[in-house]
Short mmCIF file of C-alpha atoms in Angstrom, two decimals:
data_model
loop_
_atom_site.label_atom_id
_atom_site.label_comp_id
_atom_site.label_asym_id
_atom_site.label_seq_id
_atom_site.Cartn_x
_atom_site.Cartn_y
_atom_site.Cartn_z
CA UNK R 1 -31.81 24.80 57.47
CA UNK R 2 -35.29 23.93 56.28
CA UNK R 3 -37.60 21.60 58.16
CA UNK R 4 -36.25 18.08 58.43
CA UNK R 5 -32.83 19.44 58.59
CA UNK R 6 -32.31 19.69 54.84
CA UNK R 7 -31.47 22.87 52.81
CA UNK R 8 -34.05 23.88 50.22
CA UNK R 9 -31.50 23.23 47.50
CA UNK R 10 -30.79 19.64 48.73
CA UNK R 11 -34.61 19.10 48.43
CA UNK R 12 -34.68 20.61 45.02
CA UNK R 13 -31.81 18.45 43.70
CA UNK R 14 -33.52 15.34 45.17
CA UNK R 15 -36.84 16.30 43.42
CA UNK R 16 -34.79 16.96 40.22
CA UNK R 17 -33.34 13.51 40.34
CA UNK R 18 -36.63 11.85 40.80
CA UNK R 19 -38.10 13.91 37.96
CA UNK R 20 -35.19 12.80 35.75
CA UNK R 21 -35.79 9.20 36.71
CA UNK R 22 -39.56 9.55 35.94
CA UNK R 23 -38.76 11.32 32.60
CA UNK R 24 -36.40 8.42 31.59
CA UNK R 25 -38.96 5.92 32.49
CA UNK R 26 -41.81 7.48 30.65
CA UNK R 27 -42.69 6.65 27.05
CA UNK R 28 -43.58 9.27 24.49
CA UNK R 29 -45.61 6.77 22.30
CA UNK R 30 -48.99 7.80 23.62
CA UNK R 31 -48.39 11.38 22.54
CA UNK R 32 -49.49 12.93 19.33
CA UNK R 33 -46.82 14.60 17.12
CA UNK R 34 -47.79 18.00 18.28
CA UNK R 35 -47.77 16.95 21.92
CA UNK R 36 -44.45 15.17 21.56
CA UNK R 37 -42.81 18.28 19.98
CA UNK R 38 -44.14 20.35 22.87
CA UNK R 39 -42.63 17.97 25.27
CA UNK R 40 -39.39 18.22 23.56
CA UNK R 41 -39.50 21.94 23.74
CA UNK R 42 -40.42 22.18 27.38
CA UNK R 43 -37.70 19.64 28.21
CA UNK R 44 -35.13 21.84 26.45
CA UNK R 45 -36.31 25.00 28.30
CA UNK R 46 -35.66 23.14 31.65
CA UNK R 47 -32.27 21.85 30.62
CA UNK R 48 -31.29 25.39 29.62
CA UNK R 49 -32.51 26.60 33.11
CA UNK R 50 -30.36 23.97 34.63
CA UNK R 51 -27.31 25.40 32.70
CA UNK R 52 -27.99 28.60 34.52
CA UNK R 53 -28.08 26.68 37.84
CA UNK R 54 -24.77 25.18 37.09
CA UNK R 55 -23.26 28.62 36.46
CA UNK R 56 -24.40 29.50 40.03
CA UNK R 57 -22.56 26.42 41.38
CA UNK R 58 -19.57 27.63 39.62
CA UNK R 59 -19.71 31.09 41.14
CA UNK R 60 -20.29 29.41 44.67
CA UNK R 61 -17.26 27.18 43.94
CA UNK R 62 -15.23 30.25 43.54
CA UNK R 63 -16.74 32.12 46.51
CA UNK R 64 -15.84 29.17 48.78
CA UNK R 65 -12.35 28.97 47.38
CA UNK R 66 -12.80 25.24 46.99
CA UNK R 67 -9.66 25.06 44.66
CA UNK R 68 -7.60 26.95 47.10
CA UNK R 69 -8.53 24.59 49.85
CA UNK R 70 -7.62 21.63 47.64
CA UNK R 71 -4.43 23.43 46.89
CA UNK R 72 -5.31 23.79 43.04
CA UNK R 73 -4.36 26.90 41.04
CA UNK R 74 -7.68 27.41 39.50
CA UNK R 75 -11.46 26.93 39.81
CA UNK R 76 -11.49 25.36 36.40
CA UNK R 77 -8.97 22.77 37.55
CA UNK R 78 -11.02 21.88 40.50
CA UNK R 79 -14.26 21.59 38.41
CA UNK R 80 -12.42 19.34 35.81
CA UNK R 81 -11.23 16.94 38.49
CA UNK R 82 -14.01 16.84 40.89
CA UNK R 83 -16.74 16.58 38.21
CA UNK R 84 -14.67 14.76 35.64
CA UNK R 85 -15.09 17.41 32.96
CA UNK R 86 -13.04 18.09 29.87
CA UNK R 87 -10.58 20.99 30.25
CA UNK R 88 -12.58 22.91 27.67
CA UNK R 89 -15.83 22.49 29.41
CA UNK R 90 -14.43 23.47 32.73
CA UNK R 91 -12.69 26.58 31.41
CA UNK R 92 -15.90 27.45 29.37
CA UNK R 93 -18.03 27.25 32.54
CA UNK R 94 -15.72 29.43 34.53
CA UNK R 95 -15.65 32.12 31.78
CA UNK R 96 -19.49 31.98 31.59
CA UNK R 97 -19.82 32.44 35.34
CA UNK R 98 -17.41 35.54 35.04
CA UNK R 99 -19.88 37.14 32.80
CA UNK R 100 -23.35 35.84 33.91
CA UNK R 101 -22.98 35.27 37.74
CA UNK R 102 -23.93 37.90 40.33
CA UNK R 103 -20.79 39.79 41.37
CA UNK R 104 -20.08 39.85 45.01
CA UNK R 105 -18.05 42.82 46.21
CA UNK R 106 -17.18 43.64 49.82
CA UNK R 107 -20.32 45.02 51.13
CA UNK R 108 -22.43 44.92 48.11
CA UNK R 109 -23.88 42.65 45.45
CA UNK R 110 -23.74 43.89 41.78
CA UNK R 111 -25.52 42.37 38.75
CA UNK R 112 -23.75 40.28 36.26
CA UNK R 113 -21.55 41.78 33.54
CA UNK R 114 -23.97 40.67 30.97
CA UNK R 115 -27.30 40.87 33.08
CA UNK R 116 -29.73 40.57 29.91
CA UNK R 117 -27.95 37.33 28.77
CA UNK R 118 -28.00 36.03 32.27
CA UNK R 119 -31.79 36.67 32.60
CA UNK R 120 -32.61 35.02 29.21
CA UNK R 121 -30.52 31.92 30.32
CA UNK R 122 -32.33 31.57 33.71
CA UNK R 123 -35.74 31.74 31.90
CA UNK R 124 -34.58 28.93 29.45
CA UNK R 125 -34.89 31.20 26.46
CA UNK R 126 -31.41 30.65 25.19
CA UNK R 127 -29.05 27.64 25.20
CA UNK R 128 -25.41 27.24 26.33
CA UNK R 129 -24.46 27.64 22.64
CA UNK R 130 -26.43 30.78 22.35
CA UNK R 131 -24.57 32.20 25.44
CA UNK R 132 -21.04 31.31 24.12
CA UNK R 133 -21.83 32.92 20.71
CA UNK R 134 -23.10 35.98 22.38
CA UNK R 135 -20.03 36.24 24.63
CA UNK R 136 -17.74 35.73 21.66
CA UNK R 137 -19.46 38.56 19.67
CA UNK R 138 -19.34 40.79 22.70
CA UNK R 139 -15.61 40.06 23.10
CA UNK R 140 -15.24 41.10 19.45
CA UNK R 141 -16.88 44.45 20.04
CA UNK R 142 -14.33 47.08 20.83
CA UNK R 143 -13.38 48.03 24.26
CA UNK R 144 -13.47 51.80 23.20
CA UNK R 145 -17.19 51.57 22.61
CA UNK R 146 -19.34 53.58 24.99
CA UNK R 147 -21.39 51.83 27.61
CA UNK R 148 -24.66 52.59 25.90
CA UNK R 149 -23.68 51.03 22.69
CA UNK R 150 -22.39 47.97 24.40
CA UNK R 151 -25.66 47.45 26.30
CA UNK R 152 -27.67 48.05 23.05
CA UNK R 153 -25.45 45.34 21.52
CA UNK R 154 -26.11 42.93 24.24
CA UNK R 155 -29.75 43.44 24.23
CA UNK R 156 -29.92 43.24 20.43
CA UNK R 157 -27.85 39.92 20.37
CA UNK R 158 -29.97 38.38 23.17
CA UNK R 159 -33.26 39.30 21.54
CA UNK R 160 -32.22 37.55 18.39
CA UNK R 161 -30.84 34.56 20.30
CA UNK R 162 -34.26 34.07 22.03
CA UNK R 163 -35.79 33.35 18.67
CA UNK R 164 -32.80 32.49 16.47
CA UNK R 165 -30.08 30.05 16.07
CA UNK R 166 -26.58 30.04 17.78
CA UNK R 167 -24.63 30.01 14.43
CA UNK R 168 -26.14 33.09 13.30
CA UNK R 169 -25.28 35.09 16.39
CA UNK R 170 -21.82 35.46 15.37
CA UNK R 171 -22.81 36.90 11.99
CA UNK R 172 -25.08 39.54 13.84
CA UNK R 173 -22.22 40.46 16.07
CA UNK R 174 -20.11 41.18 12.95
CA UNK R 175 -22.86 43.13 11.46
CA UNK R 176 -23.06 45.23 14.58
CA UNK R 177 -19.25 45.88 14.65
CA UNK R 178 -19.58 46.92 10.83
CA UNK R 179 -22.39 49.45 11.74
CA UNK R 180 -20.64 51.08 14.78
CA UNK R 181 -17.21 51.28 13.29
CA UNK R 182 -17.57 51.06 9.45
CA UNK R 183 -14.03 52.66 8.87
CA UNK R 184 -12.32 50.62 11.58
CA UNK R 185 -11.23 54.10 13.15
CA UNK R 186 -12.21 53.07 16.72
CA UNK R 187 -10.07 50.20 16.70
CA UNK R 188 -6.98 50.55 18.89
CA UNK R 189 -3.77 48.45 19.38
CA UNK R 190 -5.19 47.26 22.78
CA UNK R 191 -8.26 45.74 20.85
CA UNK R 192 -5.98 43.99 18.49
CA UNK R 193 -3.80 42.60 21.15
CA UNK R 194 -6.87 41.37 22.90
CA UNK R 195 -8.15 39.49 19.89
CA UNK R 196 -4.79 38.08 18.84
CA UNK R 197 -4.12 34.26 19.03
CA UNK R 198 -3.15 31.16 17.10
CA UNK R 199 -4.63 27.70 18.01
CA UNK R 200 -3.34 24.55 16.75
CA UNK R 201 -6.15 22.06 17.06
CA UNK R 202 -5.81 18.42 18.12
CA UNK R 203 -4.61 15.94 15.58
CA UNK R 204 -7.46 14.18 13.84
CA UNK R 205 -7.60 10.49 13.01
CA UNK R 206 -6.40 11.40 9.44
CA UNK R 207 -3.21 13.01 10.78
CA UNK R 208 -4.45 16.54 9.93
CA UNK R 209 -4.64 19.42 12.49
CA UNK R 210 -6.79 22.55 12.26
CA UNK R 211 -4.96 25.82 12.47
CA UNK R 212 -7.08 28.83 13.39
CA UNK R 213 -6.54 32.30 14.71
CA UNK R 214 -6.10 36.00 14.30
CA UNK R 215 -2.72 37.75 13.78
CA UNK R 216 -1.72 41.21 14.61
CA UNK R 217 -0.40 43.77 11.99
CA UNK R 218 3.05 43.02 13.35
CA UNK R 219 3.09 39.38 12.73
CA UNK R 220 1.38 39.92 9.28
CA UNK R 221 4.30 42.28 8.35
CA UNK R 222 6.84 39.62 9.33
CA UNK R 223 5.01 36.79 7.78
CA UNK R 224 4.17 38.26 4.37
CA UNK R 225 7.73 38.43 3.15
CA UNK R 226 8.47 34.84 4.03
CA UNK R 227 5.21 33.66 2.06
CA UNK R 228 6.08 36.02 -0.79
CA UNK R 229 9.58 34.46 -1.15
CA UNK R 230 8.75 30.78 -0.35
CA UNK R 231 5.04 30.29 -1.42
CA UNK R 232 5.50 31.65 -4.92
CA UNK R 233 4.54 28.99 -7.76
CA UNK R 234 7.31 26.52 -8.01
CA UNK R 235 8.90 26.87 -4.63
CA UNK R 236 8.92 24.19 -1.78
CA UNK R 237 6.77 21.76 -3.73
CA UNK R 238 6.88 18.43 -1.86
CA UNK R 239 5.49 16.67 -4.94
CA UNK R 240 8.21 17.85 -7.16
CA UNK R 241 11.73 16.56 -6.42
CA UNK R 242 13.21 19.34 -8.69
CA UNK R 243 11.50 22.15 -6.78
CA UNK R 244 13.64 24.67 -4.94
CA UNK R 245 13.29 24.32 -1.27
CA UNK R 246 15.39 27.16 0.22
CA UNK R 247 15.84 30.82 -0.47
CA UNK R 248 19.40 29.97 -1.80
CA UNK R 249 18.13 27.46 -4.29
CA UNK R 250 15.34 29.92 -5.49
CA UNK R 251 18.21 32.01 -7.33
CA UNK R 252 18.40 29.42 -10.01
CA UNK R 253 15.94 31.12 -12.17
CA UNK R 254 15.47 28.38 -14.80
CA UNK R 255 14.83 25.74 -12.27
CA UNK R 256 12.37 27.94 -10.57
CA UNK R 257 10.39 28.82 -13.73
CA UNK R 258 10.37 25.13 -14.72
CA UNK R 259 9.06 24.14 -11.41
CA UNK R 260 6.34 26.95 -11.61
CA UNK R 261 4.99 25.47 -14.80
CA UNK R 262 4.66 22.02 -13.20
CA UNK R 263 3.05 23.40 -9.97
CA UNK R 264 -0.83 22.79 -9.64
CA UNK R 265 -0.98 23.64 -5.84
CA UNK R 266 -3.59 26.15 -4.67
CA UNK R 267 -2.44 29.25 -2.87
CA UNK R 268 -3.31 27.77 0.54
CA UNK R 269 -1.29 24.62 -0.17
CA UNK R 270 1.64 26.82 -1.26
CA UNK R 271 1.49 28.82 1.97
CA UNK R 272 1.51 25.48 4.05
CA UNK R 273 4.50 24.23 2.18
CA UNK R 274 6.39 27.50 2.53
CA UNK R 275 5.86 27.59 6.23
CA UNK R 276 7.05 23.74 6.40
CA UNK R 277 10.07 24.57 4.41
CA UNK R 278 10.87 27.75 6.32
CA UNK R 279 10.77 25.87 9.73
CA UNK R 280 12.75 22.87 8.22
CA UNK R 281 15.46 24.57 6.30
CA UNK R 282 15.79 28.35 7.14
CA UNK R 283 14.89 28.60 10.79
CA UNK R 284 18.15 28.00 13.11
CA UNK R 285 16.64 25.92 16.01
CA UNK R 286 20.09 25.72 17.64
CA UNK R 287 19.76 29.35 18.50
CA UNK R 288 16.78 28.21 20.67
CA UNK R 289 19.16 26.47 23.08
CA UNK R 290 17.63 23.50 25.07
CA UNK R 291 13.97 22.87 26.30
CA UNK R 292 13.69 20.74 29.46
CA UNK R 293 17.30 19.56 29.13
CA UNK R 294 17.18 18.51 25.52
CA UNK R 295 18.09 20.54 22.22
CA UNK R 296 15.15 22.33 20.56
CA UNK R 297 14.52 19.58 17.89
CA UNK R 298 11.89 17.11 16.70
CA UNK R 299 12.16 13.80 18.53
CA UNK R 300 10.55 10.79 16.85
CA UNK R 301 9.90 7.32 18.38
CA UNK R 302 9.11 4.28 16.27
CA UNK R 303 9.22 0.62 16.74
CA UNK R 304 11.80 -1.52 14.93
CA UNK R 305 9.07 -3.73 13.52
CA UNK R 306 7.34 -0.85 11.92
CA UNK R 307 10.61 0.52 10.57
CA UNK R 308 11.58 -2.72 9.04
CA UNK R 309 7.95 -3.16 7.41
CA UNK R 310 7.69 0.63 6.49
CA UNK R 311 4.21 0.54 8.04
CA UNK R 312 2.59 1.96 11.25
CA UNK R 313 3.28 5.29 12.77
CA UNK R 314 6.04 7.20 14.59
CA UNK R 315 5.32 9.65 17.39
CA UNK R 316 6.82 12.97 18.20
CA UNK R 317 7.56 14.21 21.70
CA UNK R 318 4.74 16.64 21.31
CA UNK R 319 2.19 13.62 20.62
CA UNK R 320 1.97 14.03 16.91
CA UNK R 321 1.86 10.92 14.81
CA UNK R 322 3.51 10.66 11.42
CA UNK R 323 3.52 7.63 8.97
CA UNK R 324 6.91 5.70 8.89
CA UNK R 325 7.64 7.18 5.42
CA UNK R 326 7.22 10.63 6.58
CA UNK R 327 9.28 10.03 9.77
CA UNK R 328 12.07 8.50 7.66
CA UNK R 329 12.31 11.61 5.33
CA UNK R 330 12.08 13.93 8.24
CA UNK R 331 14.79 12.19 10.21
CA UNK R 332 17.18 11.75 7.16
CA UNK R 333 19.68 14.27 8.28
CA UNK R 334 19.15 13.99 11.99
CA UNK R 335 21.04 12.43 14.94
CA UNK R 336 19.78 8.98 15.76
CA UNK R 337 19.61 7.40 19.20
CA UNK R 338 18.97 3.83 20.18
CA UNK R 339 16.64 3.03 23.09
CA UNK R 340 16.03 -0.57 24.40
CA UNK R 341 12.91 -1.44 26.30
CA UNK R 342 11.72 -4.52 28.27
CA UNK R 343 8.85 -6.61 27.45
CA UNK R 344 6.40 -4.27 29.19
CA UNK R 345 7.57 -1.32 27.19
CA UNK R 346 9.65 0.34 29.97
CA UNK R 347 13.26 1.28 29.55
CA UNK R 348 15.89 -0.91 31.12
CA UNK R 349 17.98 0.36 34.05
CA UNK R 350 19.64 3.70 33.28
CA UNK R 351 21.06 5.20 36.50
CA UNK R 352 22.49 8.65 37.36
CA UNK R 353 24.17 7.89 40.60
CA UNK R 354 24.14 10.92 43.04
CA UNK R 355 23.20 13.46 40.45
CA UNK R 356 19.60 14.95 41.10
CA UNK R 357 19.06 16.07 37.36
CA UNK R 358 18.09 13.57 34.87
CA UNK R 359 20.56 12.82 31.97
CA UNK R 360 19.91 13.60 28.32
CA UNK R 361 19.65 9.76 27.71
CA UNK R 362 17.21 9.32 30.65
CA UNK R 363 15.07 12.05 29.15
CA UNK R 364 15.07 10.49 25.70
CA UNK R 365 14.17 7.14 27.06
CA UNK R 366 11.24 8.57 29.12
CA UNK R 367 9.91 10.40 26.08
CA UNK R 368 10.16 7.19 24.03
CA UNK R 369 8.56 5.03 26.79
CA UNK R 370 5.88 7.27 28.25
CA UNK R 371 5.33 9.85 25.49
CA UNK R 372 3.88 12.55 27.92
CA UNK R 373 2.56 13.37 31.37
CA UNK R 374 1.65 10.12 33.33
CA UNK R 375 -1.14 11.69 35.57
CA UNK R 376 -4.44 9.87 34.56
CA UNK R 377 -6.27 11.57 31.76
CA UNK R 378 -3.74 14.43 31.11
CA UNK R 379 -2.99 14.96 27.54
CA UNK R 380 0.24 17.01 27.96
CA UNK R 381 2.79 15.66 25.63
CA UNK R 382 6.41 14.97 26.46
CA UNK R 383 7.37 18.42 25.22
CA UNK R 384 5.32 19.88 27.90
CA UNK R 385 6.41 17.69 30.63
CA UNK R 386 9.59 17.57 33.19
CA UNK R 387 11.22 14.62 34.77
CA UNK R 388 9.83 13.83 38.19
CA UNK R 389 11.17 11.53 40.95
CA UNK R 390 8.55 9.21 41.86
CA UNK R 391 10.18 8.92 45.23
CA UNK R 392 11.30 12.41 45.84
CA UNK R 393 14.89 13.17 45.72
CA UNK R 394 14.65 14.95 49.12
CA UNK R 395 13.31 11.62 50.56
CA UNK R 396 16.08 9.55 49.29
CA UNK R 397 14.85 8.73 45.73
CA UNK R 398 17.63 8.02 43.25
CA UNK R 399 17.92 9.38 39.76
CA UNK R 400 17.44 6.05 38.19
CA UNK R 401 15.23 5.32 35.29
CA UNK R 402 12.97 3.10 37.49
CA UNK R 403 12.42 6.08 39.87
CA UNK R 404 11.80 8.64 37.12
CA UNK R 405 8.62 9.70 35.21
CA UNK R 406 7.28 12.51 33.13
CA UNK R 407 4.90 14.97 34.48
CA UNK R 408 3.64 18.42 33.11
CA UNK R 409 4.30 21.45 35.29
CA UNK R 410 0.61 21.69 36.24
CA UNK R 411 0.42 18.00 37.35
CA UNK R 412 3.87 18.03 38.89
CA UNK R 413 2.72 20.73 41.14
CA UNK R 414 -0.23 18.53 42.39
CA UNK R 415 2.30 16.02 44.01
CA UNK R 416 2.70 16.95 47.69
CA UNK R 417 1.81 15.79 51.15
CA UNK R 418 -0.73 18.64 51.91
CA UNK R 419 -4.53 18.81 51.44
CA UNK R 420 -5.49 17.87 47.89
CA UNK R 421 -2.10 16.43 47.17
CA UNK R 422 -1.56 13.51 44.74
CA UNK R 423 0.85 10.50 45.28
CA UNK R 424 2.93 8.58 42.67
CA UNK R 425 4.17 5.14 42.77
CA UNK R 426 5.89 2.63 40.44
CA UNK R 427 3.69 -0.42 39.67
CA UNK R 428 5.28 -3.83 40.52
CA UNK R 429 5.90 -6.83 38.35
CA UNK R 430 2.65 -8.43 39.24
CA UNK R 431 0.56 -5.28 38.14
CA UNK R 432 -1.38 -5.23 34.89
CA UNK R 433 0.98 -2.49 33.93
CA UNK R 434 4.54 -3.38 35.35
CA UNK R 435 6.94 -0.49 35.54
CA UNK R 436 4.39 2.17 34.88
CA UNK R 437 3.82 5.13 37.02
CA UNK R 438 0.48 5.15 38.85
CA UNK R 439 -1.01 8.25 40.44
CA UNK R 440 -3.19 8.35 43.59
CA UNK R 441 -5.89 10.93 43.62
CA UNK R 442 -6.81 12.77 46.70
CA UNK R 443 -10.04 11.85 48.66
CA UNK R 444 -12.28 14.61 46.98
CA UNK R 445 -11.45 12.92 43.65
CA UNK R 446 -11.17 9.36 44.34
CA UNK R 447 -12.23 8.31 47.94
CA UNK R 448 -10.87 4.84 47.44
CA UNK R 449 -7.25 5.90 46.69
CA UNK R 450 -6.87 3.43 43.85
CA UNK R 451 -3.68 3.82 41.87
CA UNK R 452 -4.23 4.73 38.26
CA UNK R 453 -2.18 4.86 35.14
CA UNK R 454 -2.56 7.29 32.19
CA UNK R 455 -3.72 5.70 28.94
CA UNK R 456 -4.21 8.79 26.98
CA UNK R 457 -0.65 8.49 25.34
CA UNK R 458 -1.19 4.74 24.78
CA UNK R 459 -4.69 4.21 23.18
CA UNK R 460 -3.80 0.82 22.07
CA UNK R 461 -3.83 -0.52 25.59
CA UNK R 462 -7.51 0.28 26.28
CA UNK R 463 -8.52 -1.09 22.79
CA UNK R 464 -6.71 -4.26 23.54
CA UNK R 465 -8.29 -4.56 27.08
CA UNK R 466 -11.67 -3.91 25.35
CA UNK R 467 -10.97 -6.55 22.65
CA UNK R 468 -9.90 -9.08 25.36
CA UNK R 469 -13.08 -8.48 27.32
CA UNK R 470 -15.22 -9.01 24.24
CA UNK R 471 -13.44 -12.15 23.36
CA UNK R 472 -13.85 -13.55 26.70
CA UNK R 473 -17.45 -12.64 26.78
CA UNK R 474 -18.05 -14.10 23.41
CA UNK R 475 -16.22 -17.39 24.42
CA UNK R 476 -18.21 -17.70 27.30
CA UNK R 477 -21.43 -17.22 25.53
CA UNK R 478 -20.37 -19.71 22.96
CA UNK R 479 -19.73 -22.18 25.70
CA UNK R 480 -23.01 -21.66 27.23
CA UNK R 481 -24.68 -22.30 23.85
CA UNK R 482 -22.65 -25.40 23.32
CA UNK R 483 -23.73 -26.75 26.60
CA UNK R 484 -27.42 -25.84 26.06
CA UNK R 485 -27.22 -27.70 22.57
CA UNK R 486 -25.68 -30.73 24.37
CA UNK R 487 -28.36 -30.78 26.97
CA UNK R 488 -31.02 -30.55 24.20
CA UNK R 489 -29.49 -33.41 22.23
CA UNK R 490 -29.27 -35.59 25.43
CA UNK R 491 -32.89 -34.91 26.46
CA UNK R 492 -35.13 -37.70 25.05
CA UNK R 493 -37.94 -36.40 22.98
CA UNK R 494 -41.65 -37.85 23.06
#
């Protein structure tokens, strides 16, 4: 410990906080344009150095095994919850720390895996975006390259990043790869397997989702014949009711040729429609059995009012929203279930007696009501969630709908009586959200132990609450203005 009983790092953080407060309170108006630009550049350099400091914190978090002490399965999860980070940001910080932090081995300390990049960040020469792009470029470089070439690539990328832009680092990495392996002969199956992946992005407000990824030769070989058959002009055109939809219908040559003449879609649009038609008409989902107690199928939830008005949206068990028209078309040949809910949106009593496992009807009711994992801020949809007893079965909890909730596997594992364990309760009738499942976070996340519900699957709740506060505030303001005007009118003027 330093003088005064405080470690140097504590003193440094206190000074940093004071400097930040001073910076926020200072005005740039007296500065000339050149002086202001210099201040911005210097501030950006300091912020970049702080990114390097945060990487050190992540490494120390791992070294101290704080996630293990809190009974969490990964450092990223601990960072996400304790610092209130996004899942992506927490995972990114851990990945960066794995590459840029000093590696501590038993009896020795080794330099970072990417030492040149680490040093550039510590001096503030490159940003977090630069680091991410360099790491992506290095990941793309083949594992079969010798150590000298990899070191040269790291140095070349870092030198460019110190004076260039993050978006151009990826292009530079591709250029390096083309130079060291122009014929692709160094690429092996291990490299291809390392780079494979498909990511379905989150659904945007317009309903669309980005699909990005890289596929192996195996998947390409299987996919190409499907697209060759179903993505040809005239096939699977959703805008043409006479377009063939299945491989069997494509045997009608005259029908297909006529549809092809009417087809104005791009090749990318035909590929999309072919994949949709294949999954809808050709793929046999019954062969997949069940998932979390239900057949593998699309589960749609919609309100009766929206259905009658043909407006609004329907929600799938995976959290995807569709227009009512699209939902009706998708559900045309499906099995229908009717679920009844109370005024608070919770299912009416549905018991299971002495059976520990929830029934199919109970699972469907929970999917319709809760739409996903109920732990606060968790975005896992119902398809990624299991049925959880709020009062555990082993502690006398019944398998009744009032005692059941949805929780994804990761969150379900957080519920226990040990250190770092979460608790779940059902909110009473006098609560703001009666019947909903509330979670109580462990002390390292919320020392107050306040029960919280998850609004991520019910965005309308927060919007309604916000509008209510705005209306209350505006009404109070109008009332104060009215009283002020009345006082002015009643005050005699000279």
